[in-house]
């Protein structure tokens, strides 16, 4: 009888939550509490852990984890601006410019370095104008933070130099890929680059990054099973699947996320079609009663009837595609687990309704809060604000220490672990704050978009920051309008060069007898290494955005689904 009683209590709790409507005063109060949470963790990191990657909140010291980047500082940089702290943003951005060095003998995760370091620096670059930083004349197409992001990304490119185009999981930032590096990597480690790498290519005019990300995506696409699923780990050299469990959670999650967000940011039908094909297989083989299980990728038979905390991003992703009913039902399932434990365990057995052995921890992950933010923006339903308040109070009660916030080692008895991952400040706190600030500039501002617009590009010809930001999987916001702005300028310059070159040809000669421009004619053009233009002869393969901004009346107008403020 225990299970039915628990279910009944959860239903009552959820019904109570649905009935509460948050006032403006309550939301203001919650935002202040979230700010207090951020600064308790951030100041503890600065006082006790900097310049290490992460804070150890139980022993009040630091450790390097994913490299040696002062990772928490990079990850938290755009959160400072989200919270309105321009002064500290300027100080940290200047500090990073003066001290950051990627020429180090460190073995770094290609995936983590991309989403945290490259993504964090790109976001900070695109938000620098709002923080009052001094900008270069053609910002956002140039700038010191952009050059730092490009430098970091170039350190990752050797990992992509494989016969398949799929990258190794680890690269030495100084020496490249080790001869002993394993060729086995997870699916997400192959398919989670298009947002950052396409942003780099479109801002700088160097197509190398986007080409590498697309080649990896297309190679991975070709390895799907006959029933349309991909597994968890693949050998990038043989292209054989090593782990054949198919699902939407750990090891796979951000691959699907980047197909959708890449399609939105780049207006790319190829990426959208890939995801839609996957989604049909996912709904057909892995979905049961609005849960998503793990199945064998070739047969579709259930291999693990578990819910993983990383899967909680899925309702938010579904909302971007307009699948609100399905997203809301799945969110309620996941929310019921949160209410059961005060957090999401890493693994949760759906048949047993309890945690899985040795997977009882909660490292303060953001995914359910992330979905709540998207669903609240789409629906205005205050049930999602209730989840945010529950999360805030759970973390404060369970994870707070005198020296920051600690990962929860075991949700059953609330034992703590001596680690505060950088995503706590990059994602968890940021999504919480944005959930309770529906008029934030990252959402497009107020009803009229007050304070959301910026000028950018040469002569202020581009409109930037007017809503429609795309968050990478580490919650670093990227502005599609900036990509349009810089690639538009590059295309215009390229067209002008072709016109000038064609005018330099002798008009009296037939086209068949005309000679190509001489080396002397080409060299001055090629020598302009500081130009944002593409190299002569290069063309963008992905279509440009049709316009730099979305109208405010449909600021979540995505792929044909229009969600206004009144939805």
XYZ file of C-alpha atoms in Angstrom:
567
model
C 0.000 0.000 0.000
C 2.980 2.338 0.444
C 3.423 3.235 -3.232
C -0.227 4.287 -3.868
C -0.182 6.442 -0.705
C 3.032 8.175 -1.860
C 1.546 8.798 -5.294
C -1.624 10.248 -3.770
C 0.381 12.607 -1.554
C 2.450 13.753 -4.515
C -0.692 14.467 -6.532
C -2.057 16.585 -3.666
C 1.225 18.484 -3.369
C 1.324 19.172 -7.095
C -2.297 20.340 -7.092
C -1.517 22.743 -4.237
C 1.479 24.043 -6.185
C -0.652 24.614 -9.277
C -3.090 26.771 -7.286
C -0.491 29.242 -6.006
C 0.017 32.399 -8.066
C 3.221 34.321 -7.407
C 2.912 38.072 -6.971
C 5.468 40.549 -8.314
C 6.613 41.152 -4.746
C 7.187 37.423 -4.193
C 9.155 37.122 -7.427
C 11.317 40.098 -6.494
C 12.006 38.507 -3.122
C 12.945 35.186 -4.715
C 15.300 36.916 -7.149
C 17.110 38.525 -4.221
C 17.432 35.160 -2.494
C 18.918 33.709 -5.691
C 21.416 36.576 -5.868
C 22.405 35.888 -2.274
C 22.945 32.224 -3.169
C 25.148 33.159 -6.101
C 27.362 35.541 -4.151
C 27.783 33.140 -1.244
C 29.136 30.545 -3.677
C 31.028 32.987 -5.922
C 32.787 34.830 -3.115
C 33.686 31.531 -1.473
C 35.315 30.435 -4.725
C 37.292 33.678 -5.021
C 38.370 33.629 -1.383
C 39.283 29.958 -1.127
C 39.731 28.303 -4.536
C 40.842 30.780 -7.236
C 42.822 30.209 -9.487
C 41.885 26.511 -9.368
C 39.017 25.241 -11.510
C 36.581 24.491 -8.707
C 35.804 25.120 -5.067
C 35.858 22.275 -2.546
C 33.170 23.571 -0.176
C 33.737 21.163 2.726
C 37.456 21.835 3.096
C 37.410 25.440 1.811
C 40.079 24.988 -0.829
C 40.295 24.427 -4.569
C 41.113 21.800 -7.173
C 41.697 21.570 -10.917
C 39.238 19.242 -12.619
C 38.699 19.771 -16.343
C 42.037 21.417 -17.117
C 43.601 24.392 -15.411
C 41.494 27.323 -16.563
C 40.084 28.929 -13.400
C 36.998 27.274 -14.827
C 34.457 28.520 -12.298
C 35.474 32.109 -13.077
C 34.921 31.626 -16.824
C 31.659 29.764 -16.279
C 30.309 32.394 -13.888
C 31.274 35.414 -15.994
C 28.046 35.840 -17.951
C 26.001 35.025 -14.829
C 27.471 38.158 -13.259
C 25.969 40.187 -16.075
C 22.660 38.311 -15.896
C 22.460 39.400 -12.247
C 23.317 42.981 -13.206
C 26.863 43.180 -11.803
C 28.655 45.118 -14.543
C 31.597 46.139 -12.392
C 32.626 42.602 -11.475
C 32.047 41.428 -15.052
C 34.486 44.084 -16.267
C 37.048 43.179 -13.596
C 36.939 39.441 -14.335
C 36.922 39.885 -18.119
C 40.018 42.086 -17.869
C 41.666 39.632 -15.474
C 41.085 36.727 -17.864
C 42.478 38.705 -20.789
C 45.642 39.434 -18.795
C 46.199 35.977 -17.314
C 44.595 33.274 -19.465
C 47.010 31.017 -21.329
C 45.996 27.919 -23.278
C 49.553 26.922 -24.197
C 49.767 24.510 -21.297
C 50.741 20.861 -21.022
C 47.315 19.697 -19.836
C 45.087 16.877 -21.027
C 41.652 18.436 -21.370
C 38.211 17.108 -22.190
C 37.313 18.296 -25.684
C 33.603 18.335 -24.820
C 33.890 20.119 -21.472
C 36.432 22.652 -22.706
C 34.145 23.521 -25.589
C 30.910 23.996 -23.664
C 32.446 25.678 -20.608
C 35.508 27.598 -21.817
C 34.779 28.330 -25.485
C 31.076 28.796 -24.785
C 31.700 30.963 -21.731
C 34.145 33.240 -23.521
C 31.897 33.590 -26.578
C 28.937 34.521 -24.420
C 30.971 37.040 -22.440
C 32.214 38.546 -25.708
C 28.673 38.935 -27.037
C 27.472 40.477 -23.757
C 30.471 42.773 -23.273
C 28.646 45.803 -24.645
C 25.932 45.527 -22.019
C 28.575 45.422 -19.307
C 30.103 48.719 -20.411
C 33.306 47.165 -21.743
C 35.289 49.153 -24.282
C 34.445 47.628 -27.654
C 36.464 47.404 -30.844
C 34.950 49.334 -33.792
C 33.527 46.280 -35.565
C 32.352 44.415 -32.464
C 30.862 41.773 -32.298
C 32.992 40.632 -35.223
C 36.185 41.194 -33.227
C 37.285 41.605 -29.640
C 39.745 40.208 -27.078
C 37.297 37.695 -25.569
C 36.452 36.434 -29.051
C 40.138 35.938 -29.789
C 40.520 34.029 -26.521
C 37.608 31.779 -27.461
C 39.139 31.194 -30.875
C 42.496 30.371 -29.291
C 40.864 27.811 -26.980
C 38.904 26.255 -29.834
C 42.022 25.897 -31.993
C 43.562 23.815 -29.228
C 40.650 21.385 -29.686
C 40.864 21.074 -33.486
C 43.560 18.327 -33.489
C 40.994 16.029 -31.874
C 38.842 16.303 -35.035
C 41.638 15.198 -37.348
C 40.390 11.637 -37.674
C 39.355 9.581 -40.728
C 35.719 9.775 -39.653
C 35.756 13.415 -38.589
C 34.450 12.426 -35.162
C 36.705 13.850 -32.424
C 38.688 12.128 -29.717
C 37.438 12.730 -26.209
C 40.658 14.213 -24.818
C 43.381 16.421 -26.267
C 46.604 17.802 -24.834
C 46.436 21.568 -25.221
C 50.146 21.799 -25.968
C 50.922 18.578 -27.837
C 47.643 17.511 -29.434
C 46.143 14.032 -29.244
C 48.245 11.448 -27.446
C 49.160 8.329 -29.472
C 47.704 6.269 -26.624
C 44.380 8.145 -26.512
C 41.354 5.848 -26.559
C 39.165 6.145 -29.670
C 36.024 5.453 -27.632
C 33.942 8.493 -26.755
C 30.323 9.222 -25.895
C 27.740 10.370 -28.398
C 27.450 13.808 -26.833
C 31.230 14.134 -27.084
C 30.881 13.897 -30.865
C 27.737 15.917 -31.466
C 27.980 18.909 -29.105
C 30.016 21.492 -31.028
C 27.846 23.116 -33.683
C 26.659 26.036 -31.518
C 30.088 27.201 -30.368
C 31.997 26.305 -33.532
C 29.431 27.846 -35.904
C 29.378 30.980 -33.749
C 33.168 31.209 -34.004
C 33.125 30.709 -37.756
C 30.354 33.214 -38.375
C 31.924 35.877 -36.130
C 35.488 35.515 -37.395
C 34.946 34.487 -41.011
C 37.044 31.335 -40.528
C 34.915 28.391 -41.672
C 37.288 25.799 -40.145
C 35.363 25.413 -36.908
C 31.889 25.046 -38.371
C 33.163 22.603 -40.992
C 34.694 20.408 -38.270
C 31.488 20.384 -36.220
C 29.321 19.600 -39.257
C 31.608 16.812 -40.420
C 31.367 15.188 -36.986
C 27.571 15.537 -36.940
C 27.165 13.990 -40.377
C 29.494 11.120 -39.541
C 27.534 10.382 -36.375
C 24.248 10.583 -38.280
C 25.404 7.810 -40.612
C 25.989 5.404 -37.707
C 22.361 5.281 -36.490
C 20.702 1.896 -36.352
C 18.107 0.517 -38.753
C 15.362 1.642 -36.346
C 16.798 5.168 -36.174
C 18.557 5.193 -32.797
C 22.117 5.897 -31.651
C 23.948 4.285 -28.773
C 25.903 5.732 -25.885
C 29.598 5.255 -26.764
C 31.220 4.858 -30.164
C 34.692 4.012 -31.499
C 35.457 7.031 -33.673
C 38.013 5.125 -35.766
C 36.049 1.974 -36.571
C 32.654 3.751 -36.261
C 31.386 0.763 -34.264
C 29.128 1.210 -31.267
C 30.758 0.120 -28.021
C 27.767 0.866 -25.758
C 24.476 0.195 -27.524
C 22.032 1.647 -24.984
C 19.842 4.278 -26.635
C 18.135 7.027 -24.642
C 18.028 10.765 -24.047
C 20.206 10.937 -20.923
C 23.855 10.839 -19.937
C 26.279 10.479 -22.816
C 23.668 11.386 -25.442
C 21.602 14.329 -24.142
C 23.355 17.394 -25.559
C 23.659 15.791 -29.022
C 19.893 16.043 -29.442
C 19.891 19.449 -27.775
C 22.396 20.830 -30.294
C 20.493 19.502 -33.297
C 17.445 21.497 -32.200
C 19.258 24.617 -31.022
C 21.627 24.512 -33.990
C 18.614 24.363 -36.316
C 17.120 27.400 -34.584
C 20.289 29.460 -34.354
C 21.474 28.747 -37.902
C 18.026 28.365 -39.533
C 19.299 24.971 -40.675
C 16.844 22.429 -42.083
C 19.423 19.637 -42.202
C 19.876 19.695 -38.428
C 16.136 19.930 -37.847
C 15.457 16.970 -40.125
C 18.059 14.926 -38.267
C 16.399 15.621 -34.939
C 12.900 14.964 -36.218
C 13.967 11.554 -37.511
C 15.539 10.763 -34.143
C 12.494 12.052 -32.295
C 10.175 9.698 -34.145
C 12.337 6.746 -33.104
C 12.632 8.056 -29.531
C 8.877 8.435 -29.185
C 8.278 5.015 -30.742
C 10.816 2.937 -28.809
C 11.821 4.709 -25.589
C 8.734 6.580 -24.374
C 6.481 4.838 -21.843
C 3.765 6.763 -19.935
C 5.629 10.028 -20.525
C 8.869 8.592 -19.135
C 11.827 7.848 -21.416
C 13.613 4.557 -20.840
C 16.863 3.154 -22.220
C 16.567 0.560 -24.980
C 18.863 -1.552 -27.139
C 19.617 0.615 -30.175
C 19.106 -2.137 -32.767
C 16.157 -4.005 -31.266
C 14.307 -1.369 -29.268
C 13.990 -3.693 -26.258
C 14.225 -2.081 -22.813
C 17.709 -2.333 -21.328
C 17.438 0.091 -18.373
C 14.022 1.178 -17.016
C 15.533 4.208 -15.288
C 15.198 7.980 -15.323
C 18.465 9.925 -15.180
C 18.641 13.469 -13.862
C 20.335 14.664 -17.052
C 17.187 13.719 -18.978
C 15.302 16.561 -17.294
C 16.387 18.934 -20.087
C 13.975 17.141 -22.438
C 10.715 18.962 -21.556
C 12.436 22.294 -22.195
C 13.730 21.075 -25.532
C 10.284 19.808 -26.480
C 8.819 23.212 -25.645
C 11.136 24.840 -28.186
C 9.476 22.682 -30.842
C 5.964 23.428 -29.643
C 5.271 20.015 -28.091
C 3.879 21.592 -24.938
C 1.389 18.924 -23.858
C 3.966 16.143 -23.964
C 6.577 18.394 -22.348
C 4.265 19.303 -19.474
C 3.367 15.672 -18.710
C 7.000 14.565 -18.717
C 7.947 17.544 -16.557
C 5.335 16.528 -13.980
C 6.869 13.050 -13.800
C 10.305 14.506 -13.176
C 8.975 17.083 -10.724
C 7.368 14.303 -8.669
C 10.818 12.754 -8.233
C 12.194 16.106 -7.064
C 9.413 16.419 -4.501
C 10.173 12.901 -3.289
C 13.847 13.592 -2.539
C 14.418 17.360 -2.576
C 16.527 16.932 -5.708
C 16.944 14.627 -8.669
C 19.041 11.504 -8.046
C 21.430 10.656 -10.858
C 19.473 7.415 -11.505
C 15.863 6.703 -10.501
C 14.255 3.282 -10.999
C 10.837 3.885 -12.557
C 9.357 0.445 -11.670
C 10.578 0.621 -8.069
C 9.953 4.343 -7.580
C 13.269 4.819 -5.803
C 16.943 5.594 -6.288
C 19.370 3.197 -7.938
C 22.257 1.790 -5.901
C 25.405 3.973 -6.074
C 23.539 6.593 -8.134
C 21.791 8.399 -5.286
C 23.668 11.678 -5.588
C 22.578 15.130 -6.773
C 25.493 17.359 -7.868
C 23.244 20.456 -7.985
C 22.373 19.923 -11.637
C 20.276 22.534 -13.508
C 18.276 20.500 -16.037
C 14.855 20.451 -14.373
C 15.130 24.160 -13.547
C 16.127 24.780 -17.164
C 12.970 23.034 -18.385
C 10.895 24.989 -15.891
C 12.250 28.245 -17.337
C 11.347 27.301 -20.912
C 7.911 25.989 -19.981
C 7.069 29.039 -17.880
C 8.073 31.294 -20.775
C 5.832 29.284 -23.103
C 2.804 28.854 -20.858
C 2.906 31.344 -17.978
C 1.843 28.512 -15.652
C 3.032 29.235 -12.095
C 3.571 25.532 -11.379
C 7.009 26.090 -12.891
C 7.719 28.939 -10.505
C 6.819 26.602 -7.667
C 9.461 24.156 -8.844
C 11.956 27.013 -8.849
C 11.091 27.940 -5.295
C 11.270 24.282 -4.244
C 14.714 24.011 -5.826
C 15.970 27.165 -4.148
C 14.797 26.044 -0.730
C 16.054 22.469 -1.176
C 19.545 23.607 -2.149
C 19.678 26.124 0.680
C 18.538 23.578 3.236
C 20.504 20.554 2.039
C 23.634 21.761 0.246
C 24.687 25.070 1.808
C 27.927 25.088 3.776
C 29.885 27.929 5.388
C 32.083 27.813 2.282
C 29.694 27.530 -0.660
C 27.321 24.791 -1.817
C 28.265 21.126 -1.871
C 27.118 18.366 -4.174
C 24.754 15.960 -2.455
C 26.389 12.555 -2.234
C 23.208 10.739 -1.201
C 19.711 12.209 -1.383
C 18.389 9.577 1.014
C 20.263 10.979 4.014
C 21.641 14.223 2.502
C 25.311 13.345 2.870
C 27.467 15.892 1.081
C 30.405 15.580 -1.287
C 33.400 17.918 -1.308
C 32.750 19.466 -4.717
C 30.945 22.448 -6.238
C 30.992 22.031 -10.009
C 31.296 25.172 -12.114
C 27.903 24.524 -13.711
C 26.249 25.432 -10.413
C 27.062 29.099 -11.046
C 26.899 28.879 -14.846
C 23.571 27.064 -15.110
C 21.663 26.250 -11.929
C 21.724 29.756 -10.448
C 21.317 31.440 -13.835
C 18.263 29.423 -14.868
C 16.738 29.940 -11.431
C 17.155 33.696 -11.731
C 15.836 33.850 -15.294
C 12.840 31.725 -14.294
C 11.807 34.456 -11.851
C 12.675 37.378 -14.148
C 10.393 37.069 -17.203
C 11.258 40.616 -18.397
C 15.021 40.028 -18.397
C 16.843 41.182 -21.519
C 17.751 37.569 -22.337
C 14.017 36.946 -22.724
C 13.622 39.992 -24.936
C 12.979 42.599 -22.249
C 9.604 43.908 -21.222
C 6.426 44.062 -23.281
C 8.020 46.631 -25.577
C 11.519 45.218 -25.322
C 12.765 48.155 -23.276
C 16.543 48.234 -23.048
C 17.005 45.132 -25.161
C 18.380 46.538 -28.399
C 22.031 47.207 -29.143
C 23.905 48.471 -32.162
C 26.715 46.388 -33.583
C 28.872 45.871 -36.631
C 30.626 48.504 -38.674
C 28.819 51.811 -38.327
C 26.194 50.310 -36.036
C 24.411 48.690 -38.976
C 23.225 45.634 -37.023
C 20.567 45.298 -34.341
C 21.771 42.953 -31.608
C 20.486 41.503 -28.363
C 16.789 41.987 -29.048
C 15.745 38.588 -27.726
C 15.972 35.112 -29.146
C 19.204 34.176 -27.379
C 20.196 30.527 -27.697
C 21.701 28.891 -24.610
C 24.465 26.364 -25.110
C 24.384 23.255 -22.967
C 26.304 25.104 -20.224
C 23.679 27.902 -20.245
C 25.950 30.398 -22.001
C 23.674 32.631 -24.128
C 24.575 33.208 -27.777
C 22.966 35.881 -29.948
C 21.971 34.681 -33.453
C 21.770 38.292 -34.596
C 25.529 38.657 -34.041
C 26.185 35.701 -36.310
C 23.996 37.242 -38.972
C 25.682 40.612 -38.548
C 29.238 39.344 -39.019
C 28.529 36.789 -41.729
C 26.445 39.373 -43.613
C 29.422 41.732 -43.583
C 31.723 38.919 -44.687
C 29.403 38.058 -47.561
C 29.143 41.703 -48.621
C 32.913 42.068 -48.612
C 33.304 38.860 -50.563
C 30.801 40.045 -53.148
C 32.616 43.380 -53.427
C 35.928 41.597 -53.944
C 34.469 39.461 -56.714
C 33.114 42.601 -58.389
C 36.461 44.375 -58.137
C 38.274 41.312 -59.471
C 35.865 40.979 -62.373
C 36.326 44.661 -63.229
C 40.058 44.108 -63.368
C 39.648 41.625 -66.243
C 40.236 42.832 -69.834
C 36.738 43.351 -71.232
C 37.740 42.799 -74.889
C 38.740 39.156 -74.330
C 36.129 36.391 -74.568
C 35.330 34.708 -71.288
C 36.897 31.458 -72.445
C 40.227 33.207 -72.987
C 40.272 35.279 -69.824
C 42.995 34.523 -67.377
C 42.615 34.235 -63.622
C 43.875 37.142 -61.549
C 47.614 37.150 -61.178
C 49.337 36.426 -57.921
C 50.159 40.131 -57.653
C 46.433 40.941 -57.847
C 45.451 38.368 -55.258
C 48.169 38.833 -52.692
C 47.024 42.191 -51.329
C 43.592 40.690 -50.740
C 44.871 37.546 -49.117
C 47.247 39.538 -46.994
C 44.430 41.183 -45.103
C 44.616 38.674 -42.279
C 42.728 40.954 -39.905
C 39.695 41.091 -42.165
C 36.509 39.364 -41.072
C 35.851 38.330 -44.679
C 36.117 34.804 -45.947
C 39.127 33.826 -47.985
C 38.666 34.261 -51.751
C 36.633 31.422 -53.199
C 35.141 30.249 -49.882
C 31.383 30.198 -49.496
C 29.056 29.690 -46.582
C 27.148 26.464 -46.952
C 24.590 27.093 -44.217
C 21.818 29.608 -44.939
C 21.949 32.911 -43.111
C 19.248 34.107 -40.769
C 16.559 35.881 -42.725
C 16.633 38.810 -40.305
C 18.736 39.747 -37.274
C 15.923 39.747 -34.700
C 12.586 38.184 -33.841
C 9.598 40.505 -33.341
C 8.757 40.983 -29.707
C 5.165 39.852 -30.213
C 6.534 36.435 -31.140
C 9.877 36.331 -29.394
C 9.604 32.566 -29.082
C 8.614 32.161 -32.703
C 10.569 29.060 -33.577
C 10.151 26.581 -36.404
C 6.570 27.613 -37.057
C 5.452 27.550 -33.419
C 4.574 31.010 -32.101
C 4.317 31.556 -28.355
C 3.244 35.034 -27.356
C 3.153 36.374 -23.819
C -0.536 35.537 -23.646
C -0.168 31.825 -24.484
